[in-house]
Amino acid sequence: MEYDGILLGMGNPLLDISAVVDQDFWNKYEIEPNNAILAEDKHLPMYDEMAAKPTVEYIAGGATQNSIRVAQKNSFLWHLQWILQFPGATSYMGSVGKDKFGEEMKKNAQDAGVNVHYYEDETAPTGTCAVCVLDGERSLIANLSAASCYKVDQLKRPENWALVEKAKFYYIAGFFLTVSPESIQLVAEHAAANNKIFSMNLSAPFICEFFRDPQEKALPYMDFVFGYETEARTFSKVHGWETDNVEEIALKISQWPKASGTHKRITVITQGAGPVVVAEDGKVKLFPVIPLPKEKLVDANGTGDAFVGGFLSQLVQEKPIAECVRAGCYASNIIFQRSGCTYPEKPDFA
């Protein structure tokens, strides 16, 4: 199989400002554990406050970009770049500012082997995400800035659309629904018309609540739907399903009408230390995760993104779903033991 440019991601590239904080900090900014929200005015002072902390780290992030980097450097590609180990197997598009943070993220992604096509906006700085870590739990507050400047016109540029035409698999986190649903729809329709695989992530409760319309418009095109149990339950509540049972919710999402009958829909929901829920063909399967002693848990930031990256790294090789889940669990387990969505130089997934 030809792997060059096989997987394309689109999303909001953000520089993660990550630091361990205390309970008073969480209370001050009304932070909830395992949550992801867009920054409001009341949150803006936290970025300077976190930057002043001695434990602060700056890490190239953004949900989709994390997943693409992990897929590229992880298992797909572990013998080819972590898990794909084959430079150029993945591509990524999004918007950054024309500044040093944007340049640093570009270098970080390129060093991982990802073919990056950023739109550089000259009116706004590169977006940032406050990663607030307390007792191993994380909460994300994103200030999109330049990331919110991506428009469908950028996607239509010949050099960018060429990446869409070249790819056979697409992954977009739900967060991009806040920026360019038109771009998502264009790629989704292309995938359906050309028998390619299109996947998205529920991403966060607020996406399911406040971006329901564009999410529902894209859902018929999704061949794979990823998510965490929290947003899955929110999706259920928003649609009046009257169930908190993750297995039932996953099954209902998998049975949502599709725009194309070429591929069935498979829903994959993670539950932290609980088993991974996979719904397909009217049935649900549970896959255990890799146990991790509490003393080895460093940071939950990026673990869900890493799971998707590991999963996709095997999917593009047309491996069985069980093997995709195994790679996802492996990648997530590694990221749990590190600060932010970072990884060792070489994976030992086999």
Tab-separated table of N, CA and C in Angstrom, residues 3-8 64-92 108-116 305-306 308-314 316-317 331 343-347:
chain	number	residue	atom	x	y	z
A	3	TYR	N	1.643	4.705	1.372
A	3	TYR	CA	1.295	5.404	2.606
A	3	TYR	C	1.492	6.916	2.539
A	4	ASP	N	2.179	7.422	1.543
A	4	ASP	CA	2.475	8.846	1.467
A	4	ASP	C	1.184	9.662	1.445
A	5	GLY	N	0.991	10.513	2.474
A	5	GLY	CA	-0.179	11.383	2.553
A	5	GLY	C	-1.489	10.660	2.767
A	6	ILE	N	-1.451	9.431	3.294
A	6	ILE	CA	-2.664	8.618	3.392
A	6	ILE	C	-3.661	9.152	4.427
A	7	LEU	N	-3.168	9.834	5.472
A	7	LEU	CA	-4.027	10.323	6.558
A	7	LEU	C	-3.932	11.836	6.656
A	8	LEU	N	-5.088	12.509	6.589
A	8	LEU	CA	-5.146	13.971	6.671
A	8	LEU	C	-5.969	14.398	7.870
A	64	THR	N	-6.670	17.577	17.205
A	64	THR	CA	-6.408	16.844	15.959
A	64	THR	C	-4.912	16.737	15.688
A	65	GLN	N	-4.192	17.840	15.922
A	65	GLN	CA	-2.756	17.823	15.675
A	65	GLN	C	-2.075	16.778	16.570
A	66	ASN	N	-2.527	16.659	17.834
A	66	ASN	CA	-1.986	15.628	18.725
A	66	ASN	C	-2.183	14.236	18.124
A	67	SER	N	-3.399	13.972	17.687
A	67	SER	CA	-3.705	12.639	17.145
A	67	SER	C	-2.876	12.336	15.904
A	68	ILE	N	-2.727	13.327	15.029
A	68	ILE	CA	-1.972	13.116	13.800
A	68	ILE	C	-0.494	12.883	14.110
A	69	ARG	N	0.042	13.646	15.078
A	69	ARG	CA	1.444	13.458	15.454
A	69	ARG	C	1.665	12.065	16.034
A	70	VAL	N	0.738	11.618	16.871
A	70	VAL	CA	0.881	10.292	17.469
A	70	VAL	C	0.778	9.211	16.398
A	71	ALA	N	-0.179	9.354	15.489
A	71	ALA	CA	-0.311	8.376	14.404
A	71	ALA	C	0.970	8.318	13.590
A	72	GLN	N	1.508	9.501	13.296
A	72	GLN	CA	2.719	9.568	12.488
A	72	GLN	C	3.917	8.950	13.208
A	73	LYS	N	4.015	9.233	14.508
A	73	LYS	CA	5.183	8.772	15.252
A	73	LYS	C	4.937	7.444	15.961
A	74	ASN	N	3.710	6.927	15.905
A	74	ASN	CA	3.359	5.776	16.709
A	74	ASN	C	3.358	4.488	15.927
A	75	SER	N	2.250	3.839	15.876
A	75	SER	CA	2.249	2.460	15.459
A	75	SER	C	2.105	2.214	13.978
A	76	PHE	N	1.374	2.989	13.243
A	76	PHE	CA	1.203	2.722	11.810
A	76	PHE	C	2.566	2.558	11.293
A	77	LEU	N	2.969	3.208	12.079
A	77	LEU	CA	4.075	3.542	11.338
A	77	LEU	C	5.242	3.299	12.237
A	78	TRP	N	5.015	2.168	13.053
A	78	TRP	CA	6.208	2.122	13.864
A	78	TRP	C	7.361	1.602	13.071
A	79	HIS	N	7.202	0.719	12.183
A	79	HIS	CA	8.368	0.388	11.396
A	79	HIS	C	8.413	1.172	10.104
A	80	LEU	N	7.505	1.899	9.786
A	80	LEU	CA	7.573	2.684	8.555
A	80	LEU	C	8.036	4.053	8.759
A	81	GLN	N	7.008	5.806	11.143
A	81	GLN	CA	7.513	6.982	11.828
A	81	GLN	C	6.528	7.316	12.867
A	82	TRP	N	6.792	7.029	14.894
A	82	TRP	CA	6.033	6.702	16.105
A	82	TRP	C	4.574	6.779	15.759
A	83	ILE	N	3.616	6.027	15.892
A	83	ILE	CA	3.493	4.644	15.540
A	83	ILE	C	3.636	4.567	14.019
A	84	LEU	N	3.543	5.437	12.991
A	84	LEU	CA	3.701	5.160	11.558
A	84	LEU	C	5.163	5.108	11.129
A	85	GLN	N	6.043	5.823	11.742
A	85	GLN	CA	7.479	5.787	11.448
A	85	GLN	C	7.776	5.857	9.946
A	86	PHE	N	6.928	6.581	9.222
A	86	PHE	CA	7.137	6.758	7.784
A	86	PHE	C	6.873	8.229	7.480
A	87	PRO	N	7.921	9.048	7.352
A	87	PRO	CA	7.734	10.488	7.164
A	87	PRO	C	6.793	10.797	6.004
A	88	GLY	N	5.856	11.737	6.275
A	88	GLY	CA	4.948	12.157	5.214
A	88	GLY	C	3.713	11.311	5.062
A	89	ALA	N	3.547	10.290	5.914
A	89	ALA	CA	2.332	9.476	5.843
A	89	ALA	C	1.116	10.284	6.263
A	90	THR	N	1.338	11.314	7.102
A	90	THR	CA	0.244	12.138	7.594
A	90	THR	C	0.423	13.589	7.167
A	91	SER	N	-0.720	14.286	7.012
A	91	SER	CA	-0.726	15.715	6.707
A	91	SER	C	-1.686	16.404	7.668
A	92	TYR	N	-1.484	17.699	7.847
A	92	TYR	CA	-2.327	18.438	8.795
A	92	TYR	C	-2.494	19.878	8.326
A	108	ASN	N	7.913	21.520	15.376
A	108	ASN	CA	7.591	20.348	16.182
A	108	ASN	C	6.878	19.288	15.356
A	109	ALA	N	5.890	19.720	14.572
A	109	ALA	CA	5.122	18.777	13.758
A	109	ALA	C	5.972	18.184	12.639
A	110	GLN	N	6.776	19.028	12.009
A	110	GLN	CA	7.625	18.547	10.927
A	110	GLN	C	8.682	17.578	11.439
A	111	ASP	N	9.203	17.855	12.642
A	111	ASP	CA	10.177	16.943	13.245
A	111	ASP	C	9.556	15.571	13.497
A	112	ALA	N	8.238	15.556	13.712
A	112	ALA	CA	7.535	14.288	13.925
A	112	ALA	C	7.229	13.577	12.612
A	113	GLY	N	7.521	14.238	11.491
A	113	GLY	CA	7.279	13.617	10.195
A	113	GLY	C	5.971	14.003	9.544
A	114	VAL	N	5.219	14.943	10.161
A	114	VAL	CA	3.925	15.371	9.627
A	114	VAL	C	4.132	16.435	8.551
A	115	ASN	N	3.405	16.326	7.453
A	115	ASN	CA	3.430	17.320	6.386
A	115	ASN	C	2.439	18.433	6.753
A	116	VAL	N	2.949	19.535	7.290
A	116	VAL	CA	2.102	20.605	7.822
A	116	VAL	C	1.840	21.678	6.772
A	305	ASP	N	-6.484	12.023	22.700
A	305	ASP	CA	-5.940	12.291	21.362
A	305	ASP	C	-4.981	11.179	20.959
A	306	ALA	N	-4.162	10.742	21.937
A	306	ALA	CA	-3.186	9.683	21.658
A	306	ALA	C	-3.895	8.381	21.307
A	308	VAL	N	-6.761	8.021	19.805
A	308	VAL	CA	-7.223	8.131	18.417
A	308	VAL	C	-6.053	7.987	17.448
A	309	GLY	N	-4.917	8.618	17.770
A	309	GLY	CA	-3.751	8.520	16.903
A	309	GLY	C	-3.269	7.092	16.747
A	310	GLY	N	-3.201	6.377	17.874
A	310	GLY	CA	-2.798	4.976	17.808
A	310	GLY	C	-3.782	4.148	17.008
A	311	PHE	N	-5.072	4.369	17.237
A	311	PHE	CA	-6.129	3.662	16.511
A	311	PHE	C	-5.991	3.888	15.007
A	312	LEU	N	-5.858	5.159	14.617
A	312	LEU	CA	-5.773	5.492	13.195
A	312	LEU	C	-4.513	4.915	12.557
A	313	SER	N	-3.446	4.807	13.353
A	313	SER	CA	-2.192	4.297	12.803
A	313	SER	C	-2.335	2.866	12.298
A	314	GLN	N	-3.245	2.115	12.903
A	314	GLN	CA	-3.501	0.754	12.442
A	314	GLN	C	-4.624	0.704	11.403
A	316	VAL	N	-5.272	2.789	9.021
A	316	VAL	CA	-4.800	3.085	7.672
A	316	VAL	C	-4.054	1.900	7.064
A	317	GLN	N	-3.673	0.951	7.913
A	317	GLN	CA	-3.039	-0.274	7.415
A	317	GLN	C	-4.062	-1.392	7.233
A	331	ALA	N	-0.829	3.681	22.926
A	331	ALA	CA	-0.426	5.080	22.791
A	331	ALA	C	-0.921	5.907	23.970
A	343	TYR	N	6.067	11.900	23.496
A	343	TYR	CA	6.282	10.464	23.406
A	343	TYR	C	7.756	10.156	23.262
A	344	PRO	N	8.151	8.914	23.561
A	344	PRO	CA	9.542	8.535	23.362
A	344	PRO	C	9.904	8.571	21.881
A	345	GLU	N	11.185	8.585	21.602
A	345	GLU	CA	11.641	8.659	20.221
A	345	GLU	C	11.169	7.475	19.403
A	346	LYS	N	11.195	6.288	19.981
A	346	LYS	CA	10.770	5.088	19.277
A	346	LYS	C	9.714	4.349	20.100
A	347	PRO	N	8.637	3.903	19.485
A	347	PRO	CA	7.638	3.118	20.193
A	347	PRO	C	8.098	1.669	20.318
